[in-house]
Short mmCIF file of C-alpha atoms in Angstrom, two decimals:
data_model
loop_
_atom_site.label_atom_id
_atom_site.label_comp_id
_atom_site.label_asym_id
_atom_site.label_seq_id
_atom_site.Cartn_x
_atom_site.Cartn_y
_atom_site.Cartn_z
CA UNK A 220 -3.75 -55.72 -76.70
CA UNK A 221 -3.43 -56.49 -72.85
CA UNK A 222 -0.43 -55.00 -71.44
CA UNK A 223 0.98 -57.11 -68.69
CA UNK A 224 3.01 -55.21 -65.79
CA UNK A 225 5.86 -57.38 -64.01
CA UNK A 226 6.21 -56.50 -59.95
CA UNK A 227 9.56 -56.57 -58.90
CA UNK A 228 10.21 -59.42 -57.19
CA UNK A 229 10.81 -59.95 -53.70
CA UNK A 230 13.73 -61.52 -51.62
CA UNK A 231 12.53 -63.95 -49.99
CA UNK A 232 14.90 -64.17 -47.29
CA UNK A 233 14.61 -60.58 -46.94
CA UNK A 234 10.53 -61.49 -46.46
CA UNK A 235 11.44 -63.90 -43.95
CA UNK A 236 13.76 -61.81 -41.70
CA UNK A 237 10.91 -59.14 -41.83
CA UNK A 238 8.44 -61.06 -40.73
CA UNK A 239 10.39 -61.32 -37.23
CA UNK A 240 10.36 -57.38 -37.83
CA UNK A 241 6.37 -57.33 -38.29
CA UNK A 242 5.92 -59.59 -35.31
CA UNK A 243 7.80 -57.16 -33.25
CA UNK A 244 6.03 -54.67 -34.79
CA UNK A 245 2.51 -55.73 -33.59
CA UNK A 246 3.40 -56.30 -30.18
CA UNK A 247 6.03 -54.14 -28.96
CA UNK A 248 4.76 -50.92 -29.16
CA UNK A 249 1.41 -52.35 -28.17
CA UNK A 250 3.33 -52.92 -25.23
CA UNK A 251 5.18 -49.93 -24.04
CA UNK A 252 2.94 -47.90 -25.64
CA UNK A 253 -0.24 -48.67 -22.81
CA UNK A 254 1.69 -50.85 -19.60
CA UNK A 255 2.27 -47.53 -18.03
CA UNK A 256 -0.86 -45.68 -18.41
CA UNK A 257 -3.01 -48.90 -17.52
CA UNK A 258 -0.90 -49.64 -14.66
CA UNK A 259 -1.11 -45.84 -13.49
CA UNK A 260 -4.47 -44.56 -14.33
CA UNK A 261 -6.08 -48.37 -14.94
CA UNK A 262 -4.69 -50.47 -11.84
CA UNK A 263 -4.09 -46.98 -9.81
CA UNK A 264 -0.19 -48.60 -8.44
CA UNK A 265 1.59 -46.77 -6.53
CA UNK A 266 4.70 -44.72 -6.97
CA UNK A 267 6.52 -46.87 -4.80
CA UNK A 268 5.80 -50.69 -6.33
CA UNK A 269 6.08 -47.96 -9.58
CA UNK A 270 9.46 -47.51 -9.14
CA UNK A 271 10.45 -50.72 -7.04
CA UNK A 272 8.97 -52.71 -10.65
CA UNK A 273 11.09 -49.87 -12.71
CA UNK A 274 14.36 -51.07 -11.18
CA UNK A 275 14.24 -54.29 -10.92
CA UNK A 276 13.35 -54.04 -14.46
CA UNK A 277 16.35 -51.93 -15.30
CA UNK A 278 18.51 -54.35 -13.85
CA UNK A 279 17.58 -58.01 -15.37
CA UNK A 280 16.80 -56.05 -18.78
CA UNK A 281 20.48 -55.06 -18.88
CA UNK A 282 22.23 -58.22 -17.59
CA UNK A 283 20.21 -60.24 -19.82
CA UNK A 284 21.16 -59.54 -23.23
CA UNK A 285 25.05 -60.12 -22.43
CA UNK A 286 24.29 -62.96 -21.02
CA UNK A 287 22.04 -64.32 -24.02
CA UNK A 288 24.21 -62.95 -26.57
CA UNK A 289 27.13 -64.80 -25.29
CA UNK A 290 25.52 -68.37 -24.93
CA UNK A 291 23.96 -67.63 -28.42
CA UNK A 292 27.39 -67.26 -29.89
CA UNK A 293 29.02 -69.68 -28.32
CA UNK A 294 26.74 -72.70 -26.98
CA UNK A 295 27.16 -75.65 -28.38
CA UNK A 296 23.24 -76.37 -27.65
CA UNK A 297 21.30 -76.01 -30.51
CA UNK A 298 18.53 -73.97 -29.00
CA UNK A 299 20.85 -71.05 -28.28
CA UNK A 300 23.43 -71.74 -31.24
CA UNK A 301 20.90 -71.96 -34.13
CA UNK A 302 19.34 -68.47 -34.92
CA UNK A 303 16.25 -69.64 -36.48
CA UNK A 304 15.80 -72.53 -33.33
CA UNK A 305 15.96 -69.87 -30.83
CA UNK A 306 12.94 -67.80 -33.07
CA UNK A 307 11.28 -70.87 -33.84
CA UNK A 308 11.08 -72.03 -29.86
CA UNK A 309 10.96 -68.67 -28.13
CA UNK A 310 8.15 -67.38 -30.66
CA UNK A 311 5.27 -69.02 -28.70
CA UNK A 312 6.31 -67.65 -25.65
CA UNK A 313 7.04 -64.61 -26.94
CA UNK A 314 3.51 -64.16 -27.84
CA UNK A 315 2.12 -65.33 -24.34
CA UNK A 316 4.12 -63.44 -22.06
CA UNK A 317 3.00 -59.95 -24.31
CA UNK A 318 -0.57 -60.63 -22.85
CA UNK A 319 0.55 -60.53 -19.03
CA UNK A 320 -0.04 -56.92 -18.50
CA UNK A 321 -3.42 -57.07 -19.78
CA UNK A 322 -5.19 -59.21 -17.59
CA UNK A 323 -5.53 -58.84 -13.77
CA UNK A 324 -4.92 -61.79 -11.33
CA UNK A 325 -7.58 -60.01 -8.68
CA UNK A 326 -9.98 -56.84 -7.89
CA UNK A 327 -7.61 -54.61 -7.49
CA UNK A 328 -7.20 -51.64 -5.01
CA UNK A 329 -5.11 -48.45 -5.28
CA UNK A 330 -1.57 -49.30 -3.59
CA UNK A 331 -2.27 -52.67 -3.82
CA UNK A 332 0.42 -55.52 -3.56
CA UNK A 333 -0.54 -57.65 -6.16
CA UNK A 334 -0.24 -54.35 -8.37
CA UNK A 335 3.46 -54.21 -8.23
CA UNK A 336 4.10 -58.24 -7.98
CA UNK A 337 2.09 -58.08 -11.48
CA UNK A 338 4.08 -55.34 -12.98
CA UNK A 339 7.46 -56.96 -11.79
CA UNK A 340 6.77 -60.41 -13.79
CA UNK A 341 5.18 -58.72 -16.75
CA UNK A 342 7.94 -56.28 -17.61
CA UNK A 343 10.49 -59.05 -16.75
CA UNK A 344 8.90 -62.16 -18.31
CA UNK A 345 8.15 -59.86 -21.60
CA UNK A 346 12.09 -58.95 -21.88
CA UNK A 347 13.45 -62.12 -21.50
CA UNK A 348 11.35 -63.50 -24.35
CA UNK A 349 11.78 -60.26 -25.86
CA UNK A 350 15.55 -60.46 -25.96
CA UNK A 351 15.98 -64.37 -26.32
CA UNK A 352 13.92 -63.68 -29.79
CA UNK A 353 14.85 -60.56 -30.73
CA UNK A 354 18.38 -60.86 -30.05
CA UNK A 355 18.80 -63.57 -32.79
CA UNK A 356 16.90 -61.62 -35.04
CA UNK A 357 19.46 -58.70 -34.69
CA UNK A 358 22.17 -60.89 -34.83
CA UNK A 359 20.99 -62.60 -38.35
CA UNK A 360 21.07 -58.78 -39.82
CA UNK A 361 24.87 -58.69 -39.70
CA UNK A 362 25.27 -62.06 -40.50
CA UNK A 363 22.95 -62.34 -43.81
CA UNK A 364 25.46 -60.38 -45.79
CA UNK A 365 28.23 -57.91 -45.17
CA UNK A 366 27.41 -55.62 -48.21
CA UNK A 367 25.84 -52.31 -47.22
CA UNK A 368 23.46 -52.51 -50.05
CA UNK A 369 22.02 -55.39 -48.78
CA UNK A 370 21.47 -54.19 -45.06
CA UNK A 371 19.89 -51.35 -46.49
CA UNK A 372 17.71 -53.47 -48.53
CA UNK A 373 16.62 -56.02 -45.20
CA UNK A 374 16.43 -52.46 -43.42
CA UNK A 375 13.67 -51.44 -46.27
CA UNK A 376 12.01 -55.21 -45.64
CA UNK A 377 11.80 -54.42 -42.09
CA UNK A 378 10.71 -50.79 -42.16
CA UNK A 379 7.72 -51.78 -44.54
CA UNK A 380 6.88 -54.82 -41.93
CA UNK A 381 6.86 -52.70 -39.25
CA UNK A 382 4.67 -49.76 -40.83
CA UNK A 383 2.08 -52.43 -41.92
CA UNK A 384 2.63 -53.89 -38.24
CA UNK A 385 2.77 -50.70 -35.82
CA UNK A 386 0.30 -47.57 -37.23
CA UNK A 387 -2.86 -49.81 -37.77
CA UNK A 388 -2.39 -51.74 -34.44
CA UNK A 389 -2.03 -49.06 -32.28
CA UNK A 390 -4.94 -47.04 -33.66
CA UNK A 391 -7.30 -49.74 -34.06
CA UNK A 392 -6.40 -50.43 -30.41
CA UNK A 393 -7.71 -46.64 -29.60
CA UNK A 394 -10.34 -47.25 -31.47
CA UNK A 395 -11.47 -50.41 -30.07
CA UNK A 396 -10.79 -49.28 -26.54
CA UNK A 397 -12.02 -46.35 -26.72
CA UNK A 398 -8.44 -44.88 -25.92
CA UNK A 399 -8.23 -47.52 -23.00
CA UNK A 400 -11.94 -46.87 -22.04
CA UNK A 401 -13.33 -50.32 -22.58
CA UNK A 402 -10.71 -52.87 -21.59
CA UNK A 403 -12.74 -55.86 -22.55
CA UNK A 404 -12.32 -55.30 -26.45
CA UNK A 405 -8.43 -54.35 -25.70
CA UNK A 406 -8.12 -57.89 -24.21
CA UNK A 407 -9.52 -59.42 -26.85
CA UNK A 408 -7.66 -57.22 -29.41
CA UNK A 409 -3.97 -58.14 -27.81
CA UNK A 410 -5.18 -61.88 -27.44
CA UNK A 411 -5.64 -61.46 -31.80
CA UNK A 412 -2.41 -59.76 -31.63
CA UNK A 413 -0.34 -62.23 -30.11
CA UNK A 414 -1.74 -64.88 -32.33
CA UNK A 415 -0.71 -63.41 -35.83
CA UNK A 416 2.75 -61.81 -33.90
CA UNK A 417 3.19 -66.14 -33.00
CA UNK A 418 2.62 -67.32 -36.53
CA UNK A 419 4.74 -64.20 -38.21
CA UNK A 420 8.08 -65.24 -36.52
CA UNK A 421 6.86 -69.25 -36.92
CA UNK A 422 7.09 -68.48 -40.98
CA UNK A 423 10.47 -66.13 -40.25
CA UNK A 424 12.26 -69.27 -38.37
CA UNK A 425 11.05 -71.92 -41.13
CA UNK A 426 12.56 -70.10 -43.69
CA UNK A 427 15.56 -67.24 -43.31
CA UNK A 428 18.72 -68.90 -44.68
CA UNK A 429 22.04 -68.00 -43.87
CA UNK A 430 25.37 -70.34 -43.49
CA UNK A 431 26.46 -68.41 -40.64
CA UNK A 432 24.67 -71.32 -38.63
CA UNK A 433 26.89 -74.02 -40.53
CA UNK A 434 30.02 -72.17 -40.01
CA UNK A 435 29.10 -71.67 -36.48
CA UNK A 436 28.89 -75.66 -35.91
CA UNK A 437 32.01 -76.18 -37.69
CA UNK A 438 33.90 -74.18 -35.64
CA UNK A 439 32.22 -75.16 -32.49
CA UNK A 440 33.37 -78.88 -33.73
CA UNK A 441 36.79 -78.07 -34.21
CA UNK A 442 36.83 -76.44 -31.02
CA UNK A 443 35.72 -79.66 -29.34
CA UNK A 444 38.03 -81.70 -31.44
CA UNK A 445 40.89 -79.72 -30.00
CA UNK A 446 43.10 -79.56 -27.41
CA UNK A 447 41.76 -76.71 -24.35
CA UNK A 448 44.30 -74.38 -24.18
CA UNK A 449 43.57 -71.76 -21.65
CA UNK A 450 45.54 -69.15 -22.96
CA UNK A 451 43.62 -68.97 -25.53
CA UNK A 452 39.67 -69.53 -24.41
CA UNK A 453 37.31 -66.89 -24.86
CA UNK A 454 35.80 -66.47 -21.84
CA UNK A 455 32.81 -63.92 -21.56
CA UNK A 456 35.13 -62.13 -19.49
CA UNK A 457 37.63 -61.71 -22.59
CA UNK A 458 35.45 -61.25 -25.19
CA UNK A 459 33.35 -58.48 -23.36
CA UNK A 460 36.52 -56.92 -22.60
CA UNK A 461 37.05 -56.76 -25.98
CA UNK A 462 34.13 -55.30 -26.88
CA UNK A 463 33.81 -52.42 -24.59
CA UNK A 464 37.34 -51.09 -25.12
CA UNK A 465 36.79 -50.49 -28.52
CA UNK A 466 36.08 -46.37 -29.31
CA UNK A 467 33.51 -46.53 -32.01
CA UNK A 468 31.49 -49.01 -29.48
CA UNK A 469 31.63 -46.80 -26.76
CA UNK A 470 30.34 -43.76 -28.50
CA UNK A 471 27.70 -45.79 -30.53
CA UNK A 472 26.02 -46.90 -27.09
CA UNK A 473 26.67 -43.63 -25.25
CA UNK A 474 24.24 -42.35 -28.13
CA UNK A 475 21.76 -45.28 -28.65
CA UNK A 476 21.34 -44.75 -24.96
CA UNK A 477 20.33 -41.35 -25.28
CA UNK A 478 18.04 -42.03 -28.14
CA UNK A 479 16.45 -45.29 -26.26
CA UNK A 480 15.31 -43.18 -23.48
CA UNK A 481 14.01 -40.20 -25.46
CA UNK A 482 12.03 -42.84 -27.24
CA UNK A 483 10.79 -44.41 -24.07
CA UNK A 484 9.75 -41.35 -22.84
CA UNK A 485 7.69 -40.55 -26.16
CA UNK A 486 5.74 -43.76 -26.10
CA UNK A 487 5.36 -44.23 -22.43
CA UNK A 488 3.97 -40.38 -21.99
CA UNK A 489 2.76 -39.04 -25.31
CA UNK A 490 -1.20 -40.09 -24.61
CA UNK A 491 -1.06 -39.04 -21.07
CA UNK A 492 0.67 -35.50 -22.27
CA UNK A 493 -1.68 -34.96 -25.43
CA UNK A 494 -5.01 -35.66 -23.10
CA UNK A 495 -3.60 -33.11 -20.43
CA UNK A 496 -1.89 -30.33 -23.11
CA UNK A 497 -4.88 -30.23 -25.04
CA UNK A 498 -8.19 -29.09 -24.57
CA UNK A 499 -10.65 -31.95 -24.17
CA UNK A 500 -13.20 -31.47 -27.00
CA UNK A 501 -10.13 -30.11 -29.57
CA UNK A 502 -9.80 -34.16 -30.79
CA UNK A 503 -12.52 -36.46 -31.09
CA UNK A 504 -12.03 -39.70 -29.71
CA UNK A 505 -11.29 -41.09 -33.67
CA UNK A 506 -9.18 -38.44 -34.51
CA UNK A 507 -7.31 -38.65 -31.13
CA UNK A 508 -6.87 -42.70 -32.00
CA UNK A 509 -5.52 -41.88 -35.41
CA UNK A 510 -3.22 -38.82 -34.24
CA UNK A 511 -1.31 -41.71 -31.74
CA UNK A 512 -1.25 -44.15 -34.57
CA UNK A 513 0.20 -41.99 -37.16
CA UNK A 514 2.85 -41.21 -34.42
CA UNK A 515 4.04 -44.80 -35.13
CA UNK A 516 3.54 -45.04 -39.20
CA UNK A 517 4.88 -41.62 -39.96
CA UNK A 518 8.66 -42.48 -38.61
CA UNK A 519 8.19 -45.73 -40.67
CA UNK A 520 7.57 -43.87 -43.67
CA UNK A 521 10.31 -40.78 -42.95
CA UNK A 522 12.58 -43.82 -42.96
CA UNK A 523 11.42 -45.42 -46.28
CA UNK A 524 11.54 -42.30 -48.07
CA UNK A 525 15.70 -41.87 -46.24
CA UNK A 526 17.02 -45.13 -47.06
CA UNK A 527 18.02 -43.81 -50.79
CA UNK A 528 19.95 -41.04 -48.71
CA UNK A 529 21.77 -43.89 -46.36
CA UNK A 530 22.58 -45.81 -49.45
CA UNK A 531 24.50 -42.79 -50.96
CA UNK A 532 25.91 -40.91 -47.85
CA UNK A 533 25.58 -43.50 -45.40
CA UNK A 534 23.60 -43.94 -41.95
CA UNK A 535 26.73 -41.60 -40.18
CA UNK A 536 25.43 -38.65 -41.61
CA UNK A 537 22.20 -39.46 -41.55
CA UNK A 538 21.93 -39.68 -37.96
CA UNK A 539 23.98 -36.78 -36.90
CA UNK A 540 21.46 -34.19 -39.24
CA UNK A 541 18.83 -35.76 -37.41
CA UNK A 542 20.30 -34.45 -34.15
CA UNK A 543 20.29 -30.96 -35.14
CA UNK A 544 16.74 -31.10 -36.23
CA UNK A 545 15.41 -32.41 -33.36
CA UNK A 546 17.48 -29.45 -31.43
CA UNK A 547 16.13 -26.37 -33.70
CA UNK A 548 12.08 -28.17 -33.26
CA UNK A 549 12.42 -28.49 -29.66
CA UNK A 550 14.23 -25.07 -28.86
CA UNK A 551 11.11 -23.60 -31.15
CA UNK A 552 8.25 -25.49 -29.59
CA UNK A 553 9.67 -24.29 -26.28
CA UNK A 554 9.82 -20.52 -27.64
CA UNK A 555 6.34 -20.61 -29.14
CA UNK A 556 4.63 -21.79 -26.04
CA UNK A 557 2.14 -24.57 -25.43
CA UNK A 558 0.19 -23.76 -28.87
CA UNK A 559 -2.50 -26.17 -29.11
CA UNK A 560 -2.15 -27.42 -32.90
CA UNK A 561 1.38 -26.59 -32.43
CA UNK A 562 1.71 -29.07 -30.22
CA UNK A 563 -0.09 -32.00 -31.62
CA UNK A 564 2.66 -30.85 -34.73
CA UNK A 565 5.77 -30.97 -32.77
CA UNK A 566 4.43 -34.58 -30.97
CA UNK A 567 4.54 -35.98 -34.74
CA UNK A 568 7.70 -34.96 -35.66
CA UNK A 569 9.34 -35.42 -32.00
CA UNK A 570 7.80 -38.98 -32.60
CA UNK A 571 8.47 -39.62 -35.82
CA UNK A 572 12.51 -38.13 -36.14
CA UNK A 573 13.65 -40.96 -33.32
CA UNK A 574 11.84 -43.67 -34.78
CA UNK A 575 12.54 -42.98 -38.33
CA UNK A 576 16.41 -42.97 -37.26
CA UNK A 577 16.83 -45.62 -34.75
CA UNK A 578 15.97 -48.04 -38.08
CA UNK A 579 19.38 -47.24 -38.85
CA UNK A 580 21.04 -48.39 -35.97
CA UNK A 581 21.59 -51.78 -37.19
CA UNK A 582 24.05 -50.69 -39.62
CA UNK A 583 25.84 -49.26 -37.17
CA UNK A 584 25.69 -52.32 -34.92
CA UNK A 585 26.98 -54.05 -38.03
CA UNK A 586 29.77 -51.94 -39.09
CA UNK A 587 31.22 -52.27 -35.92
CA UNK A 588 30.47 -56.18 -35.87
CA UNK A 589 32.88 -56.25 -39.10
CA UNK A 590 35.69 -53.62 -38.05
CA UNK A 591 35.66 -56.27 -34.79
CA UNK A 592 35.78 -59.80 -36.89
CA UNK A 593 38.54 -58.04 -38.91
CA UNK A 594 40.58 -56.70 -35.89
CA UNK A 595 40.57 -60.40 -34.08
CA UNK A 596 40.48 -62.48 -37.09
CA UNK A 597 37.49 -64.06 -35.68
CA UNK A 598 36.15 -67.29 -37.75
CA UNK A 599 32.43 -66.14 -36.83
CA UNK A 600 31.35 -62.64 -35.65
CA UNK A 601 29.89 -62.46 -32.11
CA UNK A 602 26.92 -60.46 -33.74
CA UNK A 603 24.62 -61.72 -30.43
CA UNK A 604 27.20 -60.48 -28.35
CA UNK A 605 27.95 -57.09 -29.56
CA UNK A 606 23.73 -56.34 -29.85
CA UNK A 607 23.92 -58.37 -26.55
CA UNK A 608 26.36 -55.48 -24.96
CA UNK A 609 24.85 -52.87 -26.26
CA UNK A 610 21.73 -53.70 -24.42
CA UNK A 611 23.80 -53.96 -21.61
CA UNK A 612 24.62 -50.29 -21.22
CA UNK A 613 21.58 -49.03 -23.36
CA UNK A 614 18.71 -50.98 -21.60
CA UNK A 615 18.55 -49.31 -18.71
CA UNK A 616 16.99 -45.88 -20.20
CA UNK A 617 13.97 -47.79 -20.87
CA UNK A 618 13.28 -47.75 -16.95
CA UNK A 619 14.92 -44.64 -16.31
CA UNK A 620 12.64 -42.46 -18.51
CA UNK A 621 9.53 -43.28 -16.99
CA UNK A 622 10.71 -43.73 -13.36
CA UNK A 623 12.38 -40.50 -13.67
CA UNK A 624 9.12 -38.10 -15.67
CA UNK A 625 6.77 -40.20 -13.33
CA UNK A 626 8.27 -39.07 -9.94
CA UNK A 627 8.93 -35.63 -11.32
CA UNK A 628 4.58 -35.18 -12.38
CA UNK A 629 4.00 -36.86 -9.19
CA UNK A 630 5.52 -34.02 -7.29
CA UNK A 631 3.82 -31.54 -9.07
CA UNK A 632 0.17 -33.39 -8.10
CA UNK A 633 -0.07 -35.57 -10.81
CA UNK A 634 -0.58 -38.93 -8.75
CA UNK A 635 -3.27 -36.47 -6.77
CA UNK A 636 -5.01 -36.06 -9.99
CA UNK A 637 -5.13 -39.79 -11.12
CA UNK A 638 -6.41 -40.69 -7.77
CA UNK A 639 -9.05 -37.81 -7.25
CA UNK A 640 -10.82 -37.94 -10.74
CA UNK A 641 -8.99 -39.68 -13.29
CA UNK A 642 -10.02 -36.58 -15.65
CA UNK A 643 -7.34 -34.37 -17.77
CA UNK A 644 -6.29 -31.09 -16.33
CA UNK A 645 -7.91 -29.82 -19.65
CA UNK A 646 -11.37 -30.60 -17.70
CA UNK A 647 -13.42 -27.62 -17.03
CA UNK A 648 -12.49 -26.75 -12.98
CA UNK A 649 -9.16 -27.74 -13.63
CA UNK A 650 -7.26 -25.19 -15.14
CA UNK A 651 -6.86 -23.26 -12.01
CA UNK A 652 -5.75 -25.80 -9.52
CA UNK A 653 -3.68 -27.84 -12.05
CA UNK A 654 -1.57 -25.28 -14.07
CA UNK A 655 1.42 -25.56 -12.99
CA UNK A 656 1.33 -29.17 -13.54
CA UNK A 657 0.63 -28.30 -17.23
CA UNK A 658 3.60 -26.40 -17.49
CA UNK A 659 5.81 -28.70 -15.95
CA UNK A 660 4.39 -31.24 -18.40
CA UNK A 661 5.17 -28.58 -21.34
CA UNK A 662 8.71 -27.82 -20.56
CA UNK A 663 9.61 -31.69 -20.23
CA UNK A 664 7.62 -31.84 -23.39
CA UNK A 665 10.31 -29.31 -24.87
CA UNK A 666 13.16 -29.49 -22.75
CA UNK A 667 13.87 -32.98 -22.51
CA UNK A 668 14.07 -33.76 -26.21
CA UNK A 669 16.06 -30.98 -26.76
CA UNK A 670 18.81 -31.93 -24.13
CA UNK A 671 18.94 -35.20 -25.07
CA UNK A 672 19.57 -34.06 -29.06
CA UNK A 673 22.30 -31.62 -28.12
CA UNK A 674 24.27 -34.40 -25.64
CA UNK A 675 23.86 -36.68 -28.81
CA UNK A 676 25.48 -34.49 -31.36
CA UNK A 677 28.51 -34.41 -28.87
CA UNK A 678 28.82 -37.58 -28.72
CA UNK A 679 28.40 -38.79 -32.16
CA UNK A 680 30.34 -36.79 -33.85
CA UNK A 681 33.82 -38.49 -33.03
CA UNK A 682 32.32 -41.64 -34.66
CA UNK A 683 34.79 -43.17 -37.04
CA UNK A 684 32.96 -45.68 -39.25
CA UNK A 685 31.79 -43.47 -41.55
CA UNK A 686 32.57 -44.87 -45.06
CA UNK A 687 30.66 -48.83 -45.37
CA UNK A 688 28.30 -47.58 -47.76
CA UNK A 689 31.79 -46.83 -50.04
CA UNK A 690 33.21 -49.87 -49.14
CA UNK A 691 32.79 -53.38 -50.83
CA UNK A 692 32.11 -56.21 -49.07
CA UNK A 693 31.47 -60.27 -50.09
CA UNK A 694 28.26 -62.03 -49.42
CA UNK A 695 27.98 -64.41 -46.40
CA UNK A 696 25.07 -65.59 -48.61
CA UNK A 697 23.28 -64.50 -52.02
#
């Protein structure tokens, strides 16, 4: 007798708003993940053009996202209106401005020019497509349906899309490479990358359904249809003003800041800590490719495995625990010293604890969304807006974190280093004229994750929307 075994089956909306998710996936930690070390060790640019690119970056990557989110809410064109236009138009690009950093427009020449010109447009090209994309693709998450259940079902969607997105490509980009050794098959690798990212969010804009999109144009026509009364227009102005002032807002940014630039700081320094905290022949070149893409599946997978625990107790407590953990491992790493094997331990889990967590944000970003479409009576909720604002304030950290660790190495020797040999401070002849370089490196290894935990815990804990997951809610759409 055969015995036939029925799969659960999937959502298929659900599929499609993850494939946005896997897109992102493939790409954007691809991204942050290697721009700094090529640009630093690879194009040898100097701390200067380093830092002038950093804030110029800081500054359009904030003012951006305010500015899309409110012509995505309330534009009456159709390429900002429509959530699934704006992915289906912006995808393409997307993809093409994610190859930028990769290629160089010259024969470069430590301190070069063209260095800093090329890291100026990349970072700035990359979040604007970023952001126009991605922005819609938040928005949709609080828009698909109000009931917790179901956001913690699309966050379970995404979370698998981005594990089968984010370990594999970033270690079979070490492993290609080389770690960054051979930067012809990483070209070629990121060109494959940003074909398969291009088609993912192509499927994701042909077929997520929601009637946010027809409620949006029939209010936009009745708004038309209508008399302008300027009393009561919604400016950006207004409706900004509206947003900030609200408690829960403030507090939820204050800490998605925090966590943004801890997160930065892990991806944009991890390799270049691990090959200078470790001695050289500790890792083999394979095992050091799979340690730094495990850094990327495992938070995936811690966040799988919690989304049981959100459903019950929802993402309020969920968040703050994960605070006080990442307080107690940092205060011990810091006690136990610079352990080798300890080390490569405590990078996993100081990996892994933000990016497991930060999957929940969303359903904070959507609780808020609701307690804010309640409080105004709004017809639609400005879900581009609200993500839009808190990218305003929260953007910024991903500039700040690397402009800040970069000038603190440099004045320790670290740009000397680069420069001189390009070789870890691990390197035999090293030890002696480099260590206290390595400790700096160890104690913002320890210290700066630990700081950042105990500010969050202060700030979060005031948080008032606590209960969703015991609330019920209606379906925009089943």
């Amino acid at each position: 007798m055969r015995l036939k075994m029925k799969l659960p089956a999937l959502d298929k909306n659900a599929v499609a708003y993850a494939s946005v998710a896997f897109a992102n996936a493939l790409m954007n930690p691809l991204f942050n993940f290697y721009y700094v070390k090529l640009f630093l060790n690879g194009y040898k640019i100097s701390e200067v053009w380093f830092n002038q690119a950093q804030v110029l970056y800081m500054v359009w990557n904030a003012v951006n996202d305010p500015l899309f989110g409110y012509f995505q809410d309330n534009s009456s064109l159709a390429c900002f209106r429509r959530r699934r236009t704006s992915i289906l138009y912006g995808a393409p690009l997307f993809a093409l401005s994610f190859l930028i950093p990769w290629f160089p427009w010259g024969r470069y020449q430590p301190d070069d020019w063209l260095i800093g010109v090329h890291l100026i447009v990349a970072l700035n090209l990359y979040d604007t497509l970023f952001t126009f994309v991605l922005l819609q693709h938040c928005a949709l998450f609080a828009e698909v349906s109000r009931k917790h259940e179901d956001r913690v079902r699309l966050m379970r969607y995404c979370l698998v899309a981005a594990l089968v997105g984010t370990g594999p490509t970033i270690g079979i980009a070490a492993a290609v490479s080389n770690n960054m050794e051979n930067l012809h098959n990483f070209r070629v690798f990121t060109v494959l990358i940003a074909v398969v990212a291009w088609a993912s969010m192509h499927y994701a804009a042909l077929n997520i359904r929601t009637e946010i999109d027809v409620e949006r144009d029939q209010a936009l026509l009745d708004a038309d249809s209508q008399p302008k009364d300027p009393s009561r227009s919604s400016s950006i102005w207004k409706l900004s003003w509206e947003i900030v002032t609200q408690k829960d807002f403030i507090l939820f940014v204050t800490m998605n800041f925090l966590q943004i630039f801890h997160m930065t700081f892990l991806i944009s320094f991890a390799m270049i800590f691990a090959d200078n905290l470790l001695p050289k022949d500790m890792l083999s070149s394979l095992t050091r490719s799979l340690l730094y893409g495990s850094g990327f599946v495992i938070p995936q997978i811690a966040a799988l495995l919690l989304s049981p625990v959100v459903e019950r107790v929802g993402s309020y407590q969920v968040i703050l625990g994960s605070f006080y953990l990442e307080l107690v491992c940092a205060a011990g790493m810091y006690l136990a010293g610079p352990q080798p094997w300890l080390i490569v331990g405590y990078l996993l889990v100081d990996i892994s604890i933000p990016g497991a967590i930060f999957s929940l944000f969303n359903i904070s970003v959507s609780d808020i969304i609701d307690a804010d479409s309640a409080k105004y009576a709004r017809k639609t909720p400005l879900s581009s807006m609200f993500f839009g604002m808190n990218a305003l304030f929260t953007k910024p950290a991903q500039s700040l974190a690397p402009m800040l660790v970069v000038t603190v190495l440099n004045r320790y020797g670290y740009e000397e280093l680069v420069r001189s040999t390009a070789a870890p401070i691990t390197a035999p002849g090293h030890d002696d004229e480099h260590d206290e370089l390595r400790r700096v490196m160890f104690q913002i290894f320890c210290l700066l994750p630990a700081t950042v935990a105990f500010l969050q815990i202060l700030v979060w804990k005031p948080f008032g929307l606590r209960n969703s997951h015991a609330s019920t809610a209606k379906y925009i759409e089943t």
